[in-house]
PDB file of C-alpha atoms in Angstrom:
ATOM      1  CA  MET R   1     -30.862 108.880 230.004  1.00 79.00           C
ATOM      2  CA  ALA R   2     -28.877 108.714 226.760  1.00 85.00           C
ATOM      3  CA  THR R   3     -25.304 109.939 226.613  1.00 92.00           C
ATOM      4  CA  LEU R   4     -23.837 112.202 223.967  1.00 94.00           C
ATOM      5  CA  GLU R   5     -22.031 109.250 222.398  1.00 94.00           C
ATOM      6  CA  GLN R   6     -25.209 107.136 222.267  1.00 95.00           C
ATOM      7  CA  LEU R   7     -27.151 109.928 220.590  1.00 95.00           C
ATOM      8  CA  LYS R   8     -24.311 110.659 218.177  1.00 96.00           C
ATOM      9  CA  THR R   9     -24.292 106.974 217.233  1.00 96.00           C
ATOM     10  CA  LYS R  10     -28.055 106.932 216.745  1.00 96.00           C
ATOM     11  CA  TYR R  11     -28.024 110.060 214.582  1.00 96.00           C
ATOM     12  CA  ALA R  12     -24.780 109.180 212.747  1.00 96.00           C
ATOM     13  CA  PRO R  13     -26.484 109.267 209.295  1.00 95.00           C
ATOM     14  CA  ALA R  14     -27.753 112.794 209.987  1.00 95.00           C
ATOM     15  CA  LEU R  15     -24.356 113.909 211.293  1.00 95.00           C
ATOM     16  CA  LYS R  16     -22.743 112.496 208.145  1.00 91.00           C
ATOM     17  CA  THR R  17     -25.234 114.432 206.010  1.00 90.00           C
ATOM     18  CA  ILE R  18     -24.416 117.586 207.974  1.00 92.00           C
ATOM     19  CA  GLU R  19     -20.772 117.132 207.051  1.00 88.00           C
ATOM     20  CA  GLU R  20     -21.493 116.241 203.413  1.00 81.00           C
ATOM     21  CA  GLN R  21     -23.792 119.239 202.951  1.00 85.00           C
ATOM     22  CA  GLY R  22     -21.261 121.713 204.317  1.00 86.00           C
ATOM     23  CA  VAL R  23     -23.314 122.637 207.381  1.00 92.00           C
ATOM     24  CA  LYS R  24     -21.200 124.548 209.875  1.00 94.00           C
ATOM     25  CA  LEU R  25     -21.896 123.161 213.349  1.00 95.00           C
ATOM     26  CA  GLN R  26     -22.019 125.678 216.151  1.00 96.00           C
ATOM     27  CA  ASN R  27     -23.232 123.349 218.936  1.00 96.00           C
ATOM     28  CA  LEU R  28     -23.508 119.586 219.388  1.00 96.00           C
ATOM     29  CA  HIS R  29     -24.295 118.533 222.935  1.00 96.00           C
ATOM     30  CA  VAL R  30     -26.891 116.929 225.201  1.00 95.00           C
ATOM     31  CA  GLN R  31     -29.435 119.327 226.651  1.00 92.00           C
ATOM     32  CA  ASP R  32     -32.568 118.224 228.560  1.00 91.00           C
ATOM     33  CA  ASN R  33     -31.815 114.570 227.648  1.00 91.00           C
ATOM     34  CA  LYS R  34     -31.856 115.415 223.932  1.00 95.00           C
ATOM     35  CA  LEU R  35     -29.147 115.761 221.311  1.00 96.00           C
ATOM     36  CA  PHE R  36     -28.953 119.480 220.564  1.00 97.00           C
ATOM     37  CA  ILE R  37     -27.654 120.434 217.127  1.00 97.00           C
ATOM     38  CA  LYS R  38     -27.209 124.042 216.093  1.00 97.00           C
ATOM     39  CA  GLY R  39     -25.664 124.976 212.794  1.00 97.00           C
ATOM     40  CA  ALA R  40     -25.824 126.940 209.585  1.00 96.00           C
ATOM     41  CA  ALA R  41     -26.412 125.429 206.154  1.00 93.00           C
ATOM     42  CA  PRO R  42     -25.168 127.031 202.929  1.00 89.00           C
ATOM     43  CA  THR R  43     -28.512 126.539 201.149  1.00 85.00           C
ATOM     44  CA  GLU R  44     -32.136 125.659 201.786  1.00 88.00           C
ATOM     45  CA  THR R  45     -31.502 122.420 199.879  1.00 84.00           C
ATOM     46  CA  ALA R  46     -28.670 121.470 202.248  1.00 87.00           C
ATOM     47  CA  LYS R  47     -30.913 122.204 205.229  1.00 93.00           C
ATOM     48  CA  GLY R  48     -33.633 120.017 203.695  1.00 92.00           C
ATOM     49  CA  GLU R  49     -31.177 117.152 203.213  1.00 89.00           C
ATOM     50  CA  VAL R  50     -30.241 117.331 206.889  1.00 94.00           C
ATOM     51  CA  TRP R  51     -33.899 117.197 207.959  1.00 96.00           C
ATOM     52  CA  THR R  52     -34.537 114.278 205.606  1.00 95.00           C
ATOM     53  CA  ALA R  53     -31.628 112.399 207.203  1.00 94.00           C
ATOM     54  CA  ILE R  54     -32.870 113.201 210.723  1.00 96.00           C
ATOM     55  CA  LYS R  55     -36.377 111.942 209.914  1.00 96.00           C
ATOM     56  CA  GLY R  56     -34.828 108.858 208.299  1.00 96.00           C
ATOM     57  CA  VAL R  57     -33.356 107.943 211.674  1.00 96.00           C
ATOM     58  CA  ASP R  58     -36.432 108.739 213.777  1.00 94.00           C
ATOM     59  CA  LYS R  59     -39.621 110.243 212.308  1.00 94.00           C
ATOM     60  CA  THR R  60     -40.537 111.820 215.650  1.00 93.00           C
ATOM     61  CA  TYR R  61     -36.945 112.808 216.563  1.00 92.00           C
ATOM     62  CA  GLY R  62     -38.175 113.026 220.153  1.00 93.00           C
ATOM     63  CA  ASP R  63     -34.643 112.857 221.527  1.00 96.00           C
ATOM     64  CA  LEU R  64     -33.253 115.587 219.277  1.00 96.00           C
ATOM     65  CA  MET R  65     -33.511 119.362 218.973  1.00 96.00           C
ATOM     66  CA  ALA R  66     -32.107 120.903 215.806  1.00 96.00           C
ATOM     67  CA  ASP R  67     -31.734 124.568 214.953  1.00 97.00           C
ATOM     68  CA  ILE R  68     -30.414 124.815 211.397  1.00 97.00           C
ATOM     69  CA  THR R  69     -30.318 128.263 209.820  1.00 96.00           C
ATOM     70  CA  ILE R  70     -29.287 129.352 206.317  1.00 94.00           C
ATOM     71  CA  ASP R  71     -26.025 131.245 205.837  1.00 93.00           C
ATOM     72  CA  PRO R  72     -25.491 132.013 202.134  1.00 84.00           C
ATOM     73  CA  SER R  73     -21.899 133.066 202.838  1.00 87.00           C
ATOM     74  CA  LEU R  74     -21.012 129.408 203.438  1.00 86.00           C
ATOM     75  CA  LYS R  75     -19.784 127.653 200.332  1.00 75.00           C
ATOM     76  CA  PRO R  76     -21.737 124.488 199.478  1.00 71.00           C
ATOM     77  CA  LYS R  77     -19.625 121.385 199.020  1.00 73.00           C
ATOM     78  CA  GLU R  78     -19.067 119.666 195.731  1.00 79.00           C
ATOM     79  CA  GLN R  79     -20.896 116.356 195.414  1.00 82.00           C
ATOM     80  CA  ALA R  80     -20.201 113.120 193.585  1.00 88.00           C
ATOM     81  CA  TYR R  81     -22.718 111.357 191.348  1.00 91.00           C
ATOM     82  CA  THR R  82     -22.478 107.925 189.749  1.00 94.00           C
ATOM     83  CA  VAL R  83     -23.928 107.921 186.237  1.00 95.00           C
ATOM     84  CA  GLN R  84     -26.891 105.572 185.789  1.00 96.00           C
ATOM     85  CA  SER R  85     -28.190 103.991 182.592  1.00 96.00           C
ATOM     86  CA  GLY R  86     -30.263 106.554 180.677  1.00 96.00           C
ATOM     87  CA  ASP R  87     -28.587 109.576 182.276  1.00 96.00           C
ATOM     88  CA  THR R  88     -27.511 112.628 180.327  1.00 97.00           C
ATOM     89  CA  LEU R  89     -25.671 115.663 181.653  1.00 97.00           C
ATOM     90  CA  SER R  90     -28.878 117.661 181.121  1.00 96.00           C
ATOM     91  CA  LYS R  91     -30.879 115.178 183.201  1.00 95.00           C
ATOM     92  CA  ILE R  92     -28.257 115.231 185.967  1.00 94.00           C
ATOM     93  CA  SER R  93     -28.152 119.032 185.819  1.00 92.00           C
ATOM     94  CA  LYS R  94     -31.930 119.208 186.204  1.00 90.00           C
ATOM     95  CA  GLN R  95     -31.706 116.886 189.230  1.00 88.00           C
ATOM     96  CA  PHE R  96     -29.012 118.895 191.033  1.00 83.00           C
ATOM     97  CA  TYR R  97     -29.663 122.456 189.876  1.00 83.00           C
ATOM     98  CA  GLY R  98     -33.291 122.419 188.785  1.00 83.00           C
ATOM     99  CA  ASN R  99     -32.183 123.530 185.315  1.00 90.00           C
ATOM    100  CA  ALA R 100     -31.222 121.162 182.494  1.00 93.00           C
ATOM    101  CA  ASN R 101     -29.353 123.969 180.721  1.00 95.00           C
ATOM    102  CA  SER R 102     -26.709 124.127 183.468  1.00 93.00           C
ATOM    103  CA  TYR R 103     -25.116 120.885 182.216  1.00 96.00           C
ATOM    104  CA  MET R 104     -21.924 122.674 181.102  1.00 96.00           C
ATOM    105  CA  LYS R 105     -21.108 123.385 184.750  1.00 94.00           C
ATOM    106  CA  ILE R 106     -20.908 119.608 185.295  1.00 96.00           C
ATOM    107  CA  PHE R 107     -19.032 119.066 182.038  1.00 97.00           C
ATOM    108  CA  ASP R 108     -16.455 121.748 182.899  1.00 95.00           C
ATOM    109  CA  ALA R 109     -15.875 120.210 186.353  1.00 94.00           C
ATOM    110  CA  ASN R 110     -15.199 116.809 184.739  1.00 96.00           C
ATOM    111  CA  LYS R 111     -13.088 117.697 181.696  1.00 95.00           C
ATOM    112  CA  ASP R 112     -10.403 115.343 182.991  1.00 95.00           C
ATOM    113  CA  GLN R 113     -12.662 112.385 182.163  1.00 94.00           C
ATOM    114  CA  LEU R 114     -15.209 113.780 179.684  1.00 96.00           C
ATOM    115  CA  LYS R 115     -14.328 114.833 176.163  1.00 96.00           C
ATOM    116  CA  ASP R 116     -17.871 115.411 174.863  1.00 96.00           C
ATOM    117  CA  PRO R 117     -20.862 116.632 176.938  1.00 95.00           C
ATOM    118  CA  ASP R 118     -23.079 114.237 174.984  1.00 95.00           C
ATOM    119  CA  VAL R 119     -21.072 111.127 175.946  1.00 96.00           C
ATOM    120  CA  ILE R 120     -21.252 109.764 179.487  1.00 97.00           C
ATOM    121  CA  LYS R 121     -21.235 106.136 180.599  1.00 96.00           C
ATOM    122  CA  PRO R 122     -23.012 104.301 183.422  1.00 96.00           C
ATOM    123  CA  GLY R 123     -20.668 103.802 186.349  1.00 95.00           C
ATOM    124  CA  GLN R 124     -18.689 107.007 185.783  1.00 95.00           C
ATOM    125  CA  VAL R 125     -18.383 109.085 188.942  1.00 95.00           C
ATOM    126  CA  LEU R 126     -18.865 112.762 188.178  1.00 95.00           C
ATOM    127  CA  ARG R 127     -18.086 115.776 190.335  1.00 93.00           C
ATOM    128  CA  ILE R 128     -21.153 117.962 190.754  1.00 92.00           C
ATOM    129  CA  PRO R 129     -20.057 121.488 191.629  1.00 88.00           C
ATOM    130  CA  ALA R 130     -22.099 123.487 194.097  1.00 76.00           C
ATOM    131  CA  ALA R 131     -24.921 125.470 192.561  1.00 68.00           C
TER     132      ALA R 131
END
C-alpha cells in the first residue's frame, strides 16, 4: 500500500504541471489506495496539460483518481517561452493562442526586452500572457 508521500513523489511531474497551469486544488489525499486529486482548471487547455503530465508518469494511472473540472473564473498563469531558431512572434502566438494575429499580446508583455515585434533572438525568454 503506497503512502501519500510515495504517490506524491511518483506523480511529482503532474503536480508541478497542476501548479504551473494554475489549477486550484481542492483535494489531494489517498483514497482506496490511490492518489485522489480534485481541482479546477482555468481552461480546457490547462486541464489537458495536466492529463498529459499524468499519462507521462503512468499511462494507466491505476493508482490515481483525478477529477479536474473547468472554472473560467480562475485566471490562467502567465508562461515563459524560450525563443528557438526560426521562431517569430506570430509563430509563437499561433502555438499558444491558436491565432498568429495575437502576436502583439506577447510583444506588449515583453516591451522591456523587445523594441520591434519583428526582431526576436534564439535564447530570449519571453513572457506569454494567459489567453
